[in-house]
Coordinates of C-alpha atoms in Angstrom, one line a residue:
X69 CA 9.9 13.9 -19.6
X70 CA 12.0 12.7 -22.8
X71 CA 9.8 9.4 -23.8
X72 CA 6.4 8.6 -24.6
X73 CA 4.9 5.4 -24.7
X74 CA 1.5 6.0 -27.3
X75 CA -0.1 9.1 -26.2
X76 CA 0.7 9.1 -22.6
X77 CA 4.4 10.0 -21.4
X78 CA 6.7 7.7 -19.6
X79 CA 8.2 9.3 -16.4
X80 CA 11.3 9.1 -14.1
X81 CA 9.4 7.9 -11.0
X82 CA 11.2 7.3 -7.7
X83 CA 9.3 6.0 -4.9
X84 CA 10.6 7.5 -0.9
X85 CA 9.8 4.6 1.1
X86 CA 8.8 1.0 -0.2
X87 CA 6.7 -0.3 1.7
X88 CA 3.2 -1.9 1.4
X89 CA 1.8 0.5 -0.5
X90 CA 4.6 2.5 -2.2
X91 CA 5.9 -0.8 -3.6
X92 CA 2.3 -1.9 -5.2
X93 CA 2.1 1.9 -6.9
X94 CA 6.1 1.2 -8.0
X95 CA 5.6 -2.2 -9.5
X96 CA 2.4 -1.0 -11.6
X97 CA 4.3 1.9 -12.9
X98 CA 7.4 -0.1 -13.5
X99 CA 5.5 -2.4 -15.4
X100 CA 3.8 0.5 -17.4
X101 CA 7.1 1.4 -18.4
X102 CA 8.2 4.6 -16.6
X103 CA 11.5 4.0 -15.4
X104 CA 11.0 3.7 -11.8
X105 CA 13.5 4.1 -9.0
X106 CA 13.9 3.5 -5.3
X107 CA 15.0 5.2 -2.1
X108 CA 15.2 2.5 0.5
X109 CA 17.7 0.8 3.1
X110 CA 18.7 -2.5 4.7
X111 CA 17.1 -5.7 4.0
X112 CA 14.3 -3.4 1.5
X113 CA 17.2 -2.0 -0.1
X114 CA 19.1 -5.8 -0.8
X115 CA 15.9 -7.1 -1.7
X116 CA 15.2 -4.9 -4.3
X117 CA 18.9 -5.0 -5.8
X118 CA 18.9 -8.3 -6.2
X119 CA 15.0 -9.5 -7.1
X120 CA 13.2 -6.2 -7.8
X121 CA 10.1 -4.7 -6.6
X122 CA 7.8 -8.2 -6.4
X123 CA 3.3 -7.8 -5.8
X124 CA 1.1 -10.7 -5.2
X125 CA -2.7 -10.0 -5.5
X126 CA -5.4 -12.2 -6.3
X127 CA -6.9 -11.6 -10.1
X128 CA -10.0 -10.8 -8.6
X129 CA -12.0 -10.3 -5.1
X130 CA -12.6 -14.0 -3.4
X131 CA -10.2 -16.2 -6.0
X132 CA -7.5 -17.7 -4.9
X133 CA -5.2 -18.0 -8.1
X134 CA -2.6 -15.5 -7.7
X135 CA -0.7 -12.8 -10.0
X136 CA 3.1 -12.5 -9.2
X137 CA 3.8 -9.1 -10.6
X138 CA 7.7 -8.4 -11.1
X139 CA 9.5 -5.3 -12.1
X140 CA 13.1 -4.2 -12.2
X141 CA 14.0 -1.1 -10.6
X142 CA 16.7 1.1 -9.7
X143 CA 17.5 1.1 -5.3
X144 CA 19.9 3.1 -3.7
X145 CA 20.0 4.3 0.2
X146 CA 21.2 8.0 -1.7
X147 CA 18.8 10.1 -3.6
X148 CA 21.8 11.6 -5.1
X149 CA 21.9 8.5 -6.8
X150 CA 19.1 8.6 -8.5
X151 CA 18.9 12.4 -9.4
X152 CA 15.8 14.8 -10.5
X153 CA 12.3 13.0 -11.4
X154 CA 8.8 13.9 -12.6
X155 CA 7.4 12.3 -10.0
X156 CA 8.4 11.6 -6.6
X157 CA 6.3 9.1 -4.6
X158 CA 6.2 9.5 -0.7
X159 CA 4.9 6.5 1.0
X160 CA 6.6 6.2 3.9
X161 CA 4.5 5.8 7.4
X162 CA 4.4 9.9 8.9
X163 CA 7.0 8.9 11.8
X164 CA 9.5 9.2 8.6
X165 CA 8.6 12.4 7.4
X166 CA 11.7 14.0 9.2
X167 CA 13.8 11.9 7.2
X168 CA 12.4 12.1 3.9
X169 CA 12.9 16.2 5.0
X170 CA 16.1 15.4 5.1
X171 CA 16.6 13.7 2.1
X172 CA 14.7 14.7 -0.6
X173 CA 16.5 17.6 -2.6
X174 CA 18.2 15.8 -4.8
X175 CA 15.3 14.1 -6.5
X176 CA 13.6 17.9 -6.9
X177 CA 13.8 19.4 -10.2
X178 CA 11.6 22.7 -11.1
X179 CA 8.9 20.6 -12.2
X180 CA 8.7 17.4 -10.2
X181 CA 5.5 16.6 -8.5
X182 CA 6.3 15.1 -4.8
X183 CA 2.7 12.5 -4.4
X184 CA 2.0 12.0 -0.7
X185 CA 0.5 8.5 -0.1
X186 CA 0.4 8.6 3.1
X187 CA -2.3 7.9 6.0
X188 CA -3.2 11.1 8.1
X189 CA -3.6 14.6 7.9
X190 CA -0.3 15.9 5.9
X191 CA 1.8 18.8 6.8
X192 CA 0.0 20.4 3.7
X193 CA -3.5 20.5 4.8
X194 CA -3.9 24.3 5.0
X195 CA -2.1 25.1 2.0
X196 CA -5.0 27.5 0.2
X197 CA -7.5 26.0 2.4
X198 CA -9.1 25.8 6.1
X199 CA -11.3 29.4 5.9
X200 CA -9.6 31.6 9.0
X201 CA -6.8 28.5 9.7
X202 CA -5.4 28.6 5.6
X203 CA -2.1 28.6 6.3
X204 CA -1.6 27.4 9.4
X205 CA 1.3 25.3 10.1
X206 CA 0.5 22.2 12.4
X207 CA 2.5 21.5 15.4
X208 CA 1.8 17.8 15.9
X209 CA 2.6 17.4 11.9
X210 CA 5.2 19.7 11.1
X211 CA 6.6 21.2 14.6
X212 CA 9.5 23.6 13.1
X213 CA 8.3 24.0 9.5
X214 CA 10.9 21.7 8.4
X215 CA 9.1 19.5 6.0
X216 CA 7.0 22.3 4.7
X217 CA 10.5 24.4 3.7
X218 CA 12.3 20.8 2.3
X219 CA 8.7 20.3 0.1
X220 CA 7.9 23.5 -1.2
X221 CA 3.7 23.7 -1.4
X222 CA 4.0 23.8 -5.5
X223 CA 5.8 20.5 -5.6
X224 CA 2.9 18.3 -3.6
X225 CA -0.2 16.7 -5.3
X226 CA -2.1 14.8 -2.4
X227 CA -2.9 11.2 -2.7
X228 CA -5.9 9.6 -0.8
X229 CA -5.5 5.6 -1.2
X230 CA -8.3 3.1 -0.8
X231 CA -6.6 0.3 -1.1
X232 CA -5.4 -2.8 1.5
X233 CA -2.1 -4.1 1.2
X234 CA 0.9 -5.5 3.4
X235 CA 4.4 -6.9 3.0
X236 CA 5.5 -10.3 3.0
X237 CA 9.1 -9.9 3.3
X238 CA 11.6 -6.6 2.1
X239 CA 10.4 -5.5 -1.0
X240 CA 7.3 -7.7 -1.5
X241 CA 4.1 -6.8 -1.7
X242 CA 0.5 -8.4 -1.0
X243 CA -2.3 -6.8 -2.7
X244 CA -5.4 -7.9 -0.8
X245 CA -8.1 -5.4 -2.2
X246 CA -9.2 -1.9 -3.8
X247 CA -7.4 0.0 -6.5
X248 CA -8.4 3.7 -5.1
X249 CA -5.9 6.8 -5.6
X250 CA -7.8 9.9 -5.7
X251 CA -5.4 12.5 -6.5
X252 CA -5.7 16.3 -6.1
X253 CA -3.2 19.8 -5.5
X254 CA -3.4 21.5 -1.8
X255 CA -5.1 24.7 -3.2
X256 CA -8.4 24.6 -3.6
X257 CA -9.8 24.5 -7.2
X258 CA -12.9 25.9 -8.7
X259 CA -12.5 24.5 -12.1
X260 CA -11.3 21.3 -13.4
X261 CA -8.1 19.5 -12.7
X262 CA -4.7 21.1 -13.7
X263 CA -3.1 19.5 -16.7
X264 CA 0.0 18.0 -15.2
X265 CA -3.3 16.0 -12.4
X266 CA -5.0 15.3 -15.5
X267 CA -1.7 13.9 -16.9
X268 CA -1.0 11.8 -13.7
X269 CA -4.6 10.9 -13.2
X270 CA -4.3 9.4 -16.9
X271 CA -0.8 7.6 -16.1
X272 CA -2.1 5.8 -12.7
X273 CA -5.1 4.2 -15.4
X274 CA -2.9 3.6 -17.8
X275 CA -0.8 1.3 -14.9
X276 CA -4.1 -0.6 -13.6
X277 CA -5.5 2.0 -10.7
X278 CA -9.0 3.2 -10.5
X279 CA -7.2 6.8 -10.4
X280 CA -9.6 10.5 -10.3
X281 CA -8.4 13.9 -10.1
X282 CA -9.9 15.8 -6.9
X283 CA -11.3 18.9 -7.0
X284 CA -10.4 19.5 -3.1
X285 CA -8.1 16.7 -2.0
X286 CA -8.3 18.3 1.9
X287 CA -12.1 16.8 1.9
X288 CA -11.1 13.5 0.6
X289 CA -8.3 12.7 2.9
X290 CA -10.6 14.2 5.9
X291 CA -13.4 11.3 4.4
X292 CA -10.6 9.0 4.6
X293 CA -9.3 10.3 8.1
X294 CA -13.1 10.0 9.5
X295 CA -12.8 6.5 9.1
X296 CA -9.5 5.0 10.0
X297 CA -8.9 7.4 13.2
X298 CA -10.1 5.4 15.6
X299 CA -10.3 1.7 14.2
X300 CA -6.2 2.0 13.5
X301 CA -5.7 3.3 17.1
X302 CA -8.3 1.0 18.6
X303 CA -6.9 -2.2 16.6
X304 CA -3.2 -1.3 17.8
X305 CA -4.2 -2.0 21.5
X306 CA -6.4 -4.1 21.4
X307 CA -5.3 -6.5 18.5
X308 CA -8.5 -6.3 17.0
X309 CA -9.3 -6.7 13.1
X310 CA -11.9 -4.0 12.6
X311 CA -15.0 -6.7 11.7
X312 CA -14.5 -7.0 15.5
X313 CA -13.8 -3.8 16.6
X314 CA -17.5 -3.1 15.1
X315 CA -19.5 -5.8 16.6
X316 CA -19.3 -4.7 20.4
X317 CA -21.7 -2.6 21.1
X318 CA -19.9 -0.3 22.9
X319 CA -16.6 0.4 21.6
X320 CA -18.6 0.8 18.4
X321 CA -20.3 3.9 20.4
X322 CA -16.6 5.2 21.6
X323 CA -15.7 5.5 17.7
X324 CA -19.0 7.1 16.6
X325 CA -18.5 9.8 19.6
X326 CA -15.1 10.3 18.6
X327 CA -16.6 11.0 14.5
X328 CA -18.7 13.0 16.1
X329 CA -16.0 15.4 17.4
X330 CA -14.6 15.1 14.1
X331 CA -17.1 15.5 12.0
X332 CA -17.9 18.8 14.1
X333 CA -14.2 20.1 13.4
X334 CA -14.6 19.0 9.8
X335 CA -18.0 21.8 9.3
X336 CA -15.6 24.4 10.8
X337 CA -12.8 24.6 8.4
X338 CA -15.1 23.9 5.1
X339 CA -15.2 20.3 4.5
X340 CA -19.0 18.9 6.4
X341 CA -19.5 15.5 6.0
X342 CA -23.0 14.7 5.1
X343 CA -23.4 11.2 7.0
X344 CA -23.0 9.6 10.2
X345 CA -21.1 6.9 11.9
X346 CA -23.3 4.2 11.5
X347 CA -23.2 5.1 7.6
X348 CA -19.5 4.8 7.4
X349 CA -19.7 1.6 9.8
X350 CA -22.1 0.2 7.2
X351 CA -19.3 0.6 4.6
X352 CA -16.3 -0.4 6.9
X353 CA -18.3 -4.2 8.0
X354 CA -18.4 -4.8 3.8
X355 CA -14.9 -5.3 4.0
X356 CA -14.9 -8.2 6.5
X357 CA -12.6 -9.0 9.0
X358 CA -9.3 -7.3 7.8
X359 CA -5.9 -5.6 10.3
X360 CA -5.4 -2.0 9.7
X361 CA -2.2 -0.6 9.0
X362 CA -1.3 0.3 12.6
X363 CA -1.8 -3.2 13.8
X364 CA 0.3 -4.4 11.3
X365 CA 3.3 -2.1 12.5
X366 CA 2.6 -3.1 16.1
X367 CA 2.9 -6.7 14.9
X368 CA 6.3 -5.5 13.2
X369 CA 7.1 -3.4 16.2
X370 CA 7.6 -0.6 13.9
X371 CA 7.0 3.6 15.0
X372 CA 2.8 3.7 14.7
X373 CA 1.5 7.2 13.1
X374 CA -0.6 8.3 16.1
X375 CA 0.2 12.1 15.3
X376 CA -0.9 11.8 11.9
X377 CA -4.5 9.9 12.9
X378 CA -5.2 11.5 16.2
X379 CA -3.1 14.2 17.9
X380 CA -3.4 15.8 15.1
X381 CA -7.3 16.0 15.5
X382 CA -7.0 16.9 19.1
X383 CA -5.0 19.9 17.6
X384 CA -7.5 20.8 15.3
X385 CA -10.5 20.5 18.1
X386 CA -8.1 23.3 19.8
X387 CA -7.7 25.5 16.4
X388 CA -11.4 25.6 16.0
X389 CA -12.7 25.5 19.7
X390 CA -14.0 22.5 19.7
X391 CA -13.9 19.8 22.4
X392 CA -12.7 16.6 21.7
X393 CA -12.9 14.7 25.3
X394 CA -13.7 10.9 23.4
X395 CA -10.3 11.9 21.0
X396 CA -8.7 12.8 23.8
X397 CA -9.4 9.4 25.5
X398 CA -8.8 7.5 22.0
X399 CA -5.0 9.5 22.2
X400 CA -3.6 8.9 25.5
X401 CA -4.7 4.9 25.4
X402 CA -3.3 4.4 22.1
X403 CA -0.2 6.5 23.1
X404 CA 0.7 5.1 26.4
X405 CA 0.1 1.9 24.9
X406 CA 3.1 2.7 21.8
X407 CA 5.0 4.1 24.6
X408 CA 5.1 0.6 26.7
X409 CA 6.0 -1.5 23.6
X410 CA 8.5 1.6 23.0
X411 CA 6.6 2.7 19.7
X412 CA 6.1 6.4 20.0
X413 CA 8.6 9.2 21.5
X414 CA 8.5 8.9 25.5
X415 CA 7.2 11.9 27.4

């Protein structure tokens, strides 16, 4: 880190995967002034060369004058363009991990911090965590260690985002609501944040997000997971927003059943979760009628995260002996349904 800009230091920031959610981070930061770069390809990776990374978001909840955010950055389809960073920003939907695997090395200097915001349980999740399972690798995540051995476990800082947005075309962004990034290293801490979260916690402020340091980032994206695993899966088949997906009787009862199985999974590696469904369907109806990020990439006919959201809780029922028959339902309709519109890996 060469610059600072007052008290807070400017970064080299390159974002791995611009898509909804990496390109809203990008643009705030860009805007900040941390010099912000880009892995991306095709029409993303035009768009950006020749207009930047563009965000539209309404100034505030129910208005409809918009803010057209614009900021210059750097795109190239090779990381070896872009070189070593502070900060590397994984966005990109978990069907792309492989790639990112692949690709990520030159962007990794000693002390770069690799964020992961991303939906699902990450490859991570057991890193100095999970009681009797720390350490375990996860087949339906990680299946030959590959990610784990191109991301070394000091690089990551996990990100939990609360936040709705979509694209409108390559490289532009709609903001629709929440500015959430919770932020937070695998191992478990007893104390407060480390200085380089603190640091990063301070940055994401300083660029507009409502950004807090963890103390155990497993719990928060397990919170987070509790939620969206079955209104993501349950909107891709059915074409549902979730305001829907909530009001009949009893497909509401199929999701609470399959929290349930959760939430018993959850009190057997350490992170309980002190309320039920109907609690989180209470906060969920707030937002309104909304799509979920799997619906959107069904609309796009883009790979859905399935493994990520559900298989990978299936796995975990199995790791800690407990059944799952309402996930397991959830997981082979969402997955024979990806596999006839030729969205997830046949048999």
């Amino acid at each position: 880190i060469a610059q600072t800009r007052g008290k807070l230091p400017l970064m080299k920031v390159c974002i791995y995967g611009a898509g909804a959610i990496g390109g809203w981070i990008g643009v705030h930061l860009a805007r900040t002034g941390h010099e912000v770069s880009v892995v991306a390809r095709g029409a993303t990776l035009a768009a950006l060369q020749k207009n930047g990374l563009q965000c539209f978001q309404t100034q505030a909840q129910f208005e409809t004058n918009e803010t057209h955010l614009k900021a210059h950055v750097k795109a190239s389809a090779n990381p070896a363009d872009l070189g070593p960073q502070d900060l590397v920003i994984v966005s990109v939907k978990a069907p792309a991990m492989g790639d990112v695997a692949k690709g990520i090395a030159p962007l990794l200097a000693p002390h770069t911090m690799v964020l992961t915001a991303m939906n699902g349980v990450p490859w991570w999740f057991f890193e100095g965590f999970g009681e009797s399972l720390q350490g375990t690798r996860l087949n339906t995540i990680d299946p030959e260690g590959l990610i784990g051995q191109a991301i070394p476990a000091h690089h990551v800082v996990g990100c939990v985002v609360h936040s709705s947005c979509s694209l409108d075309a390559p490289g532009v962004v709609r903001h629709h609501f929440g500015h959430g990034l919770i932020v937070g290293e695998p191992v478990t801490q007893n104390g407060p944040a480390s200085e380089r979260v603190q640091q990063l916690v301070s940055a994401l402020q300083a660029a507009g997000f409502n950004a807090s340091a963890s103390a155990q980032i497993q719990k928060d994206v397990w919170y987070k997971l509790w939620g969206n695993m079955t209104v993501n899966p349950i909107s891709a088949f059915t074409g549902a927003t979730t305001d829907l997906i909530l009001q009949d009787d009893l497909v509401r009862d199929f999701v609470s059943k399959i929290m349930l199985e959760a939430k018993a999974i959850g009190e057997k590696i350490g992170i309980p979760i002190a309320q039920m469904p109907e609690d989180r369907h209470a906060l969920t109806r707030k937002l309104g009628a909304f799509k979920t990020s799997m619906l959107q990439d069904v609309e796009a006919g883009k790979a859905v995260e399935l493994d990520a959201l559900v298989s990978v809780v299936r796995e975990l029922g199995q790791l800690t002996q407990v059944s799952t028959p309402y996930t397991d339902a959830l997981l082979g309709l969402s997955r024979l349904h990806a596999r006839v519109h030729g969205l997830y890996p046949a048999q």
